Amino acid sequence: MAVAEGASEEELDQDMKQLQEGKRDIGSPPGRAAGDRANRRLKYVSLAVLVVQNASLILSIRYTRTLPGDRFFATTAVVMAEILKAITCLLLLLVQKRGNVKELTVFLYDAIIVQYMDTLKLAVPSLIYTLQNNLQYVAISNLPAATFQVTYQMKILTTALFSVLLLRKSLSRLQWGSLVILFAGVAIVQAEQSGGKENVGISGQSYIVGLVAVAISCLSSGFAGVYFERILKGSSASVWLRNVQLGIFGTALGLVAMWQQDGSSVAEHGFLYGYTPLVWCVIFNQAFGGLLVAVVVKYADNILKGFATSLSIVVSTVASVHLFGFHVDILFAVGAGLVIGAVYLYSLPRKPDDASSSASQTLNSSQANTFLPKSVLTK
């Protein structure tokens, strides 16, 4: 048996043990067991990061928006998150340029100013993302965290539909079936929650306002994500440059929204009014969470992403019971269970022969198995 250069004694012992147990073929290279273990660890880390980011952002926003006392302006939080995200992407681009500020400046001038028509393409998704981010605050401020988490999975349905319409992607029969189950699960949850009994006694909250906000947010998320993915596929620009361009438009549009909605209040109390350490945690989570997830999903397959989303719903529900006194009854459990199952089924890899038409067979399997566009994960 050939010995791979650089393989440790521990790795070789593990390989020999696996050979004896029949867990590895003789033809496979030594040291692969250690690589498999490292990949498994990366997947588990990816799972933990995805679950924590998905659940913590929603729970922290809900908590900060329901605390008594001075409430921060959601519009300023959106602007601050866009600024921090753009700065982070600029730093990543600077690292790619090996710290050469002059080279980065020339690169940005050419990519943003000289090729201004290409930059203007990002105005549409930036507008939609800015609207979506503000609507998320509205929705979470008016809906229980668990209800929002379940209902917000409708973005999978809108993303799938826009992918079919705009990107000409095909869905397997299993994926179409899972979307029907997803819709049924959300409908059951909404029927159970429609009385707004969870918001009774909580001043300033409206279940209808929250429901409309999350519905528009899901619709805008699906369209903007697919539109952004289409731009990425039609260009050689990196995702970090695209996020800088999005950040420029997002900051400008966010300031316009802030001026229209909270302009007088911000002028009176200040841009950072009501900001506490917990509010800053929310902003940092919103700014860096999506970028972190975009990196993490590199090591996570579709099944793992689906499982992480499902697990984050469970975490949000359990945490809502303890933090907000959320009541889980049979209808909510059934609806949430259907949504969790649908998310998992949708993320399963499709079989090669499970294509509804000859055109769909020509699609690359990585495109056909797309759980959510990676562009969605960066926002």
Short mmCIF file of C-alpha atoms in Angstrom, two decimals:
data_model
loop_
_atom_site.label_atom_id
_atom_site.label_comp_id
_atom_site.label_asym_id
_atom_site.label_seq_id
_atom_site.Cartn_x
_atom_site.Cartn_y
_atom_site.Cartn_z
CA MET A 1 0.00 0.00 0.00
CA ALA A 2 1.45 3.36 -1.03
CA VAL A 3 2.03 5.90 1.70
CA ALA A 4 0.89 9.46 1.02
CA GLU A 5 3.46 12.13 1.70
CA GLY A 6 2.63 14.11 4.83
CA ALA A 7 0.24 11.52 6.28
CA SER A 8 0.62 11.20 10.06
CA GLU A 9 0.91 7.93 11.96
CA GLU A 10 -2.51 8.54 13.48
CA GLU A 11 -4.07 8.97 10.03
CA LEU A 12 -2.34 5.83 8.73
CA ASP A 13 -3.47 3.83 11.76
CA GLN A 14 -7.01 5.03 11.19
CA ASP A 15 -6.80 4.07 7.51
CA MET A 16 -5.49 0.60 8.37
CA LYS A 17 -8.28 0.14 10.90
CA GLN A 18 -10.88 1.15 8.30
CA LEU A 19 -9.34 -1.25 5.76
CA GLN A 20 -9.55 -4.09 8.26
CA GLU A 21 -13.15 -3.22 9.08
CA GLY A 22 -14.05 -2.94 5.40
CA LYS A 23 -15.00 0.74 5.71
CA ARG A 24 -12.51 1.86 3.05
CA ASP A 25 -11.36 0.37 -0.21
CA ILE A 26 -7.73 -0.54 -0.76
CA GLY A 27 -7.64 1.77 -3.79
CA SER A 28 -8.62 4.88 -1.83
CA PRO A 29 -5.73 7.10 -0.75
CA PRO A 30 -4.43 6.99 2.85
CA GLY A 31 -5.32 9.95 4.97
CA ARG A 32 -8.77 10.24 3.42
CA ALA A 33 -10.34 9.23 6.73
CA ALA A 34 -8.88 12.34 8.35
CA GLY A 35 -10.18 14.45 5.47
CA ASP A 36 -13.65 12.93 5.83
CA ARG A 37 -13.61 13.67 9.55
CA ALA A 38 -12.57 17.27 8.86
CA ASN A 39 -15.39 17.65 6.33
CA ARG A 40 -17.89 16.26 8.82
CA ARG A 41 -16.67 18.73 11.44
CA LEU A 42 -17.02 21.58 8.94
CA LYS A 43 -20.57 20.47 8.18
CA TYR A 44 -21.47 20.39 11.86
CA VAL A 45 -19.93 23.83 12.36
CA SER A 46 -21.85 25.05 9.31
CA LEU A 47 -25.05 23.63 10.76
CA ALA A 48 -24.48 25.38 14.09
CA VAL A 49 -23.67 28.73 12.44
CA LEU A 50 -26.72 28.57 10.17
CA VAL A 51 -29.06 27.67 13.04
CA VAL A 52 -27.68 30.30 15.41
CA GLN A 53 -27.74 33.06 12.78
CA ASN A 54 -31.24 32.24 11.54
CA ALA A 55 -32.77 32.01 15.01
CA SER A 56 -30.78 34.66 16.89
CA LEU A 57 -31.49 37.51 14.46
CA ILE A 58 -35.26 37.06 14.65
CA LEU A 59 -35.32 36.49 18.41
CA SER A 60 -33.04 39.45 19.13
CA ILE A 61 -35.05 41.82 16.92
CA ARG A 62 -38.29 40.68 18.56
CA TYR A 63 -36.79 41.11 22.03
CA THR A 64 -35.41 44.61 21.40
CA ARG A 65 -38.64 45.76 19.75
CA THR A 66 -40.82 44.63 22.67
CA LEU A 67 -38.70 45.92 25.55
CA PRO A 68 -40.21 48.80 27.55
CA GLY A 69 -38.54 52.18 27.32
CA ASP A 70 -37.01 54.11 24.43
CA ARG A 71 -37.25 52.19 21.16
CA PHE A 72 -34.53 52.62 18.53
CA PHE A 73 -35.46 53.63 15.01
CA ALA A 74 -35.59 50.59 12.72
CA THR A 75 -34.78 52.77 9.71
CA THR A 76 -31.46 53.89 11.22
CA ALA A 77 -30.63 50.28 12.07
CA VAL A 78 -31.11 49.30 8.42
CA VAL A 79 -28.82 52.13 7.28
CA MET A 80 -26.16 51.24 9.85
CA ALA A 81 -26.23 47.57 8.82
CA GLU A 82 -25.75 48.55 5.16
CA ILE A 83 -22.80 50.79 6.04
CA LEU A 84 -21.10 48.08 8.11
CA LYS A 85 -21.68 45.47 5.42
CA ALA A 86 -20.24 47.70 2.69
CA ILE A 87 -17.18 48.48 4.84
CA THR A 88 -16.66 44.77 5.51
CA CYS A 89 -16.79 43.94 1.79
CA LEU A 90 -14.37 46.79 1.06
CA LEU A 91 -11.93 45.32 3.58
CA LEU A 92 -12.31 41.88 1.96
CA LEU A 93 -11.57 43.41 -1.44
CA LEU A 94 -8.55 45.17 0.08
CA VAL A 95 -7.29 41.81 1.32
CA GLN A 96 -7.72 40.41 -2.20
CA LYS A 97 -5.58 43.31 -3.46
CA ARG A 98 -2.95 42.44 -0.81
CA GLY A 99 -3.46 45.69 1.05
CA ASN A 100 -2.71 47.90 -1.96
CA VAL A 101 -5.05 50.86 -1.41
CA LYS A 102 -4.15 52.51 -4.72
CA GLU A 103 -4.91 49.34 -6.68
CA LEU A 104 -8.22 48.96 -4.82
CA THR A 105 -9.15 52.60 -5.54
CA VAL A 106 -8.46 52.19 -9.26
CA PHE A 107 -10.41 48.93 -9.29
CA LEU A 108 -13.44 50.48 -7.55
CA TYR A 109 -13.35 53.57 -9.77
CA ASP A 110 -13.38 51.41 -12.88
CA ALA A 111 -16.01 48.96 -11.59
CA ILE A 112 -18.40 51.52 -10.07
CA ILE A 113 -17.87 54.82 -11.91
CA VAL A 114 -16.53 53.93 -15.37
CA GLN A 115 -18.88 50.97 -15.73
CA TYR A 116 -21.76 52.94 -14.28
CA MET A 117 -24.39 51.16 -16.37
CA ASP A 118 -23.38 47.88 -14.75
CA THR A 119 -23.57 49.55 -11.33
CA LEU A 120 -27.03 50.92 -12.03
CA LYS A 121 -28.31 47.36 -12.48
CA LEU A 122 -27.96 46.97 -8.70
CA ALA A 123 -30.37 49.84 -8.04
CA VAL A 124 -33.42 47.58 -8.43
CA PRO A 125 -32.38 44.83 -5.97
CA SER A 126 -31.01 47.48 -3.59
CA LEU A 127 -34.38 49.21 -3.50
CA ILE A 128 -36.15 45.91 -2.88
CA TYR A 129 -33.66 44.77 -0.23
CA THR A 130 -33.99 48.10 1.60
CA LEU A 131 -37.77 47.70 1.56
CA GLN A 132 -37.43 44.09 2.69
CA ASN A 133 -35.12 44.91 5.61
CA ASN A 134 -37.45 47.64 6.88
CA LEU A 135 -40.47 45.35 6.49
CA GLN A 136 -38.75 42.63 8.51
CA TYR A 137 -38.54 45.00 11.48
CA VAL A 138 -42.22 45.86 11.03
CA ALA A 139 -43.21 42.19 10.78
CA ILE A 140 -41.15 40.99 13.75
CA SER A 141 -42.37 43.93 15.83
CA ASN A 142 -45.98 42.86 15.25
CA LEU A 143 -45.76 39.05 15.06
CA PRO A 144 -44.57 36.46 17.57
CA ALA A 145 -41.04 35.34 16.66
CA ALA A 146 -42.10 31.74 16.05
CA THR A 147 -45.01 32.80 13.82
CA PHE A 148 -42.73 35.06 11.80
CA GLN A 149 -40.10 32.32 11.45
CA VAL A 150 -42.66 29.85 10.11
CA THR A 151 -44.42 32.34 7.82
CA TYR A 152 -41.16 33.74 6.46
CA GLN A 153 -40.37 30.35 4.92
CA MET A 154 -42.82 31.37 2.18
CA LYS A 155 -39.77 33.06 0.65
CA ILE A 156 -38.83 29.55 -0.55
CA LEU A 157 -42.07 29.44 -2.53
CA THR A 158 -41.61 32.92 -4.02
CA THR A 159 -37.94 32.25 -4.81
CA ALA A 160 -38.83 28.97 -6.52
CA LEU A 161 -41.56 30.60 -8.61
CA PHE A 162 -39.35 33.50 -9.68
CA SER A 163 -36.53 31.04 -10.47
CA VAL A 164 -38.85 29.16 -12.80
CA LEU A 165 -40.16 32.34 -14.42
CA LEU A 166 -36.95 34.38 -14.70
CA LEU A 167 -34.13 31.83 -14.73
CA ARG A 168 -36.03 29.05 -16.54
CA LYS A 169 -35.14 26.56 -13.84
CA SER A 170 -37.11 23.37 -13.41
CA LEU A 171 -38.42 21.82 -10.21
CA SER A 172 -38.84 18.14 -9.54
CA ARG A 173 -42.20 16.65 -8.61
CA LEU A 174 -40.93 16.32 -5.04
CA GLN A 175 -40.06 20.01 -4.91
CA TRP A 176 -43.45 21.05 -6.29
CA GLY A 177 -45.11 18.79 -3.74
CA SER A 178 -43.03 20.26 -0.92
CA LEU A 179 -44.08 23.78 -1.96
CA VAL A 180 -47.73 22.73 -1.70
CA ILE A 181 -47.04 21.29 1.77
CA LEU A 182 -45.21 24.49 2.70
CA PHE A 183 -48.17 26.64 1.68
CA ALA A 184 -50.58 24.38 3.59
CA GLY A 185 -48.44 24.55 6.73
CA VAL A 186 -48.20 28.34 6.65
CA ALA A 187 -51.95 28.58 5.99
CA ILE A 188 -52.69 26.42 9.06
CA VAL A 189 -50.43 28.57 11.24
CA GLN A 190 -52.06 31.75 9.99
CA ALA A 191 -55.56 30.33 10.51
CA GLU A 192 -54.63 29.46 14.09
CA GLN A 193 -53.00 32.85 14.72
CA SER A 194 -55.48 35.02 12.79
CA GLY A 195 -57.34 35.98 15.93
CA GLY A 196 -54.22 37.79 17.06
CA LYS A 197 -54.61 36.38 20.54
CA GLU A 198 -50.86 36.32 21.03
CA ASN A 199 -50.79 40.11 20.67
CA VAL A 200 -53.64 40.83 23.06
CA GLY A 201 -52.48 43.22 25.72
CA ILE A 202 -49.29 44.17 23.90
CA SER A 203 -49.54 47.85 23.11
CA GLY A 204 -48.95 49.11 19.59
CA GLN A 205 -48.95 45.73 17.85
CA SER A 206 -51.18 44.68 14.97
CA TYR A 207 -51.27 41.12 13.66
CA ILE A 208 -52.63 42.24 10.28
CA VAL A 209 -49.82 44.79 9.83
CA GLY A 210 -47.25 42.12 10.67
CA LEU A 211 -48.81 39.61 8.29
CA VAL A 212 -48.91 42.07 5.38
CA ALA A 213 -45.31 43.08 6.10
CA VAL A 214 -44.01 39.48 6.09
CA ALA A 215 -45.99 38.67 2.94
CA ILE A 216 -44.48 41.61 1.02
CA SER A 217 -41.07 40.77 2.48
CA CYS A 218 -41.30 37.17 1.18
CA LEU A 219 -42.37 38.39 -2.25
CA SER A 220 -39.59 40.96 -2.46
CA SER A 221 -37.03 38.47 -1.13
CA GLY A 222 -37.86 35.98 -3.86
CA PHE A 223 -37.74 38.49 -6.69
CA ALA A 224 -34.64 40.37 -5.50
CA GLY A 225 -32.71 37.18 -4.82
CA VAL A 226 -33.39 35.71 -8.25
CA TYR A 227 -32.75 39.08 -9.96
CA PHE A 228 -29.43 39.40 -8.11
CA GLU A 229 -28.49 35.83 -8.99
CA ARG A 230 -29.16 36.58 -12.64
CA ILE A 231 -26.86 39.61 -12.46
CA LEU A 232 -24.13 37.54 -10.79
CA LYS A 233 -24.35 34.85 -13.47
CA GLY A 234 -24.10 37.43 -16.24
CA SER A 235 -20.99 39.09 -14.84
CA SER A 236 -17.49 38.19 -13.72
CA ALA A 237 -17.66 40.60 -10.76
CA SER A 238 -17.15 39.06 -7.33
CA VAL A 239 -19.95 38.83 -4.80
CA TRP A 240 -17.99 41.22 -2.54
CA LEU A 241 -17.92 43.93 -5.22
CA ARG A 242 -21.62 43.40 -5.84
CA ASN A 243 -22.30 43.83 -2.13
CA VAL A 244 -20.31 47.07 -2.10
CA GLN A 245 -22.48 48.32 -4.96
CA LEU A 246 -25.59 47.15 -3.13
CA GLY A 247 -24.34 48.88 0.01
CA ILE A 248 -23.94 52.20 -1.79
CA PHE A 249 -27.49 52.14 -3.11
CA GLY A 250 -28.82 50.53 0.08
CA THR A 251 -27.34 53.24 2.28
CA ALA A 252 -28.68 56.03 0.07
CA LEU A 253 -32.15 54.48 -0.21
CA GLY A 254 -32.15 53.67 3.49
CA LEU A 255 -31.43 57.31 4.33
CA VAL A 256 -34.34 58.37 2.11
CA ALA A 257 -36.65 55.92 3.91
CA MET A 258 -35.36 57.16 7.27
CA TRP A 259 -35.98 60.79 6.31
CA GLN A 260 -39.51 60.07 5.13
CA GLN A 261 -40.54 57.87 8.06
CA ASP A 262 -38.52 59.11 11.04
CA GLY A 263 -36.87 62.28 9.78
CA SER A 264 -38.24 64.66 12.41
CA SER A 265 -37.72 62.19 15.26
CA VAL A 266 -34.14 61.45 14.20
CA ALA A 267 -33.43 65.18 13.94
CA GLU A 268 -34.80 65.66 17.45
CA HIS A 269 -33.30 62.65 19.24
CA GLY A 270 -30.29 61.72 17.09
CA PHE A 271 -29.35 58.93 14.70
CA LEU A 272 -28.29 56.54 17.48
CA TYR A 273 -31.29 57.18 19.71
CA GLY A 274 -32.23 54.12 21.77
CA TYR A 275 -29.12 52.16 20.77
CA THR A 276 -28.10 49.73 23.50
CA PRO A 277 -25.44 46.98 23.43
CA LEU A 278 -28.20 44.53 22.49
CA VAL A 279 -29.34 46.74 19.61
CA TRP A 280 -25.76 46.86 18.34
CA CYS A 281 -25.70 43.05 18.50
CA VAL A 282 -28.80 43.00 16.29
CA ILE A 283 -27.19 45.37 13.78
CA PHE A 284 -23.92 43.43 13.68
CA ASN A 285 -25.87 40.19 13.26
CA GLN A 286 -27.84 41.66 10.39
CA ALA A 287 -24.74 43.17 8.76
CA PHE A 288 -22.31 40.30 9.12
CA GLY A 289 -24.66 37.34 9.52
CA GLY A 290 -25.60 37.15 5.87
CA LEU A 291 -21.97 37.47 4.75
CA LEU A 292 -20.94 34.79 7.23
CA VAL A 293 -23.67 32.45 6.04
CA ALA A 294 -22.63 33.06 2.42
CA VAL A 295 -19.17 31.75 3.33
CA VAL A 296 -20.44 28.92 5.52
CA VAL A 297 -22.82 27.45 2.92
CA LYS A 298 -19.74 26.68 0.86
CA TYR A 299 -19.25 23.73 3.21
CA ALA A 300 -22.93 22.84 3.58
CA ASP A 301 -24.96 20.82 1.13
CA ASN A 302 -28.63 21.44 0.37
CA ILE A 303 -29.84 18.85 2.88
CA LEU A 304 -27.82 20.47 5.66
CA LYS A 305 -29.16 23.94 4.79
CA GLY A 306 -32.71 22.60 4.84
CA PHE A 307 -32.11 20.86 8.14
CA ALA A 308 -30.58 24.05 9.60
CA THR A 309 -33.64 26.08 8.57
CA SER A 310 -35.96 23.49 10.09
CA LEU A 311 -33.95 23.35 13.28
CA SER A 312 -33.91 27.16 13.55
CA ILE A 313 -37.73 27.12 13.50
CA VAL A 314 -37.72 24.71 16.43
CA VAL A 315 -35.15 26.82 18.29
CA SER A 316 -37.16 30.01 17.69
CA THR A 317 -40.35 28.36 18.89
CA VAL A 318 -38.80 26.94 22.06
CA ALA A 319 -37.06 30.24 22.82
CA SER A 320 -40.31 32.16 22.20
CA VAL A 321 -42.08 30.01 24.79
CA HIS A 322 -39.49 30.91 27.44
CA LEU A 323 -38.77 34.52 26.44
CA PHE A 324 -42.16 35.79 25.29
CA GLY A 325 -44.67 33.37 26.81
CA PHE A 326 -45.62 32.06 23.35
CA HIS A 327 -48.28 29.34 23.48
CA VAL A 328 -47.88 26.34 21.18
CA ASP A 329 -51.15 24.52 20.51
CA ILE A 330 -52.00 21.58 18.27
CA LEU A 331 -52.77 23.62 15.13
CA PHE A 332 -49.54 25.60 15.36
CA ALA A 333 -47.55 22.41 15.95
CA VAL A 334 -49.16 20.73 12.92
CA GLY A 335 -48.61 23.77 10.68
CA ALA A 336 -45.02 24.26 11.83
CA GLY A 337 -44.37 20.54 11.39
CA LEU A 338 -45.62 20.68 7.80
CA VAL A 339 -43.38 23.68 7.09
CA ILE A 340 -40.35 21.96 8.63
CA GLY A 341 -41.02 18.82 6.60
CA ALA A 342 -41.55 20.83 3.41
CA VAL A 343 -38.29 22.74 3.87
CA TYR A 344 -36.41 19.48 4.32
CA LEU A 345 -38.09 17.78 1.35
CA TYR A 346 -37.42 20.78 -0.90
CA SER A 347 -33.71 20.62 -0.05
CA LEU A 348 -33.33 16.94 -0.97
CA PRO A 349 -31.24 16.35 -4.12
CA ARG A 350 -33.37 15.48 -7.13
CA LYS A 351 -32.90 12.21 -8.95
CA PRO A 352 -31.31 12.37 -12.42
CA ASP A 353 -34.40 10.81 -14.00
CA ASP A 354 -36.85 12.96 -12.06
CA ALA A 355 -37.23 15.68 -14.69
CA SER A 356 -40.60 16.81 -15.91
CA SER A 357 -39.37 17.73 -19.39
CA SER A 358 -36.47 17.19 -21.73
CA ALA A 359 -35.37 20.81 -21.29
CA SER A 360 -35.00 20.34 -17.55
CA GLN A 361 -32.60 17.46 -18.13
CA THR A 362 -30.06 19.85 -19.62
CA LEU A 363 -29.82 21.88 -16.43
CA ASN A 364 -26.78 21.45 -14.29
CA SER A 365 -27.59 19.50 -11.13
CA SER A 366 -26.17 22.23 -8.94
CA GLN A 367 -28.63 24.69 -10.47
CA ALA A 368 -31.58 22.33 -10.21
CA ASN A 369 -30.86 21.66 -6.57
CA THR A 370 -30.61 25.29 -5.56
CA PHE A 371 -32.23 25.67 -2.16
CA LEU A 372 -32.02 29.44 -2.12
CA PRO A 373 -29.86 31.67 -4.28
CA LYS A 374 -26.60 32.44 -2.53
CA SER A 375 -27.34 36.08 -3.18
CA VAL A 376 -30.24 35.80 -0.75
CA LEU A 377 -27.87 34.59 1.90
CA THR A 378 -25.66 37.63 1.54
CA LYS A 379 -28.45 40.04 2.30
#
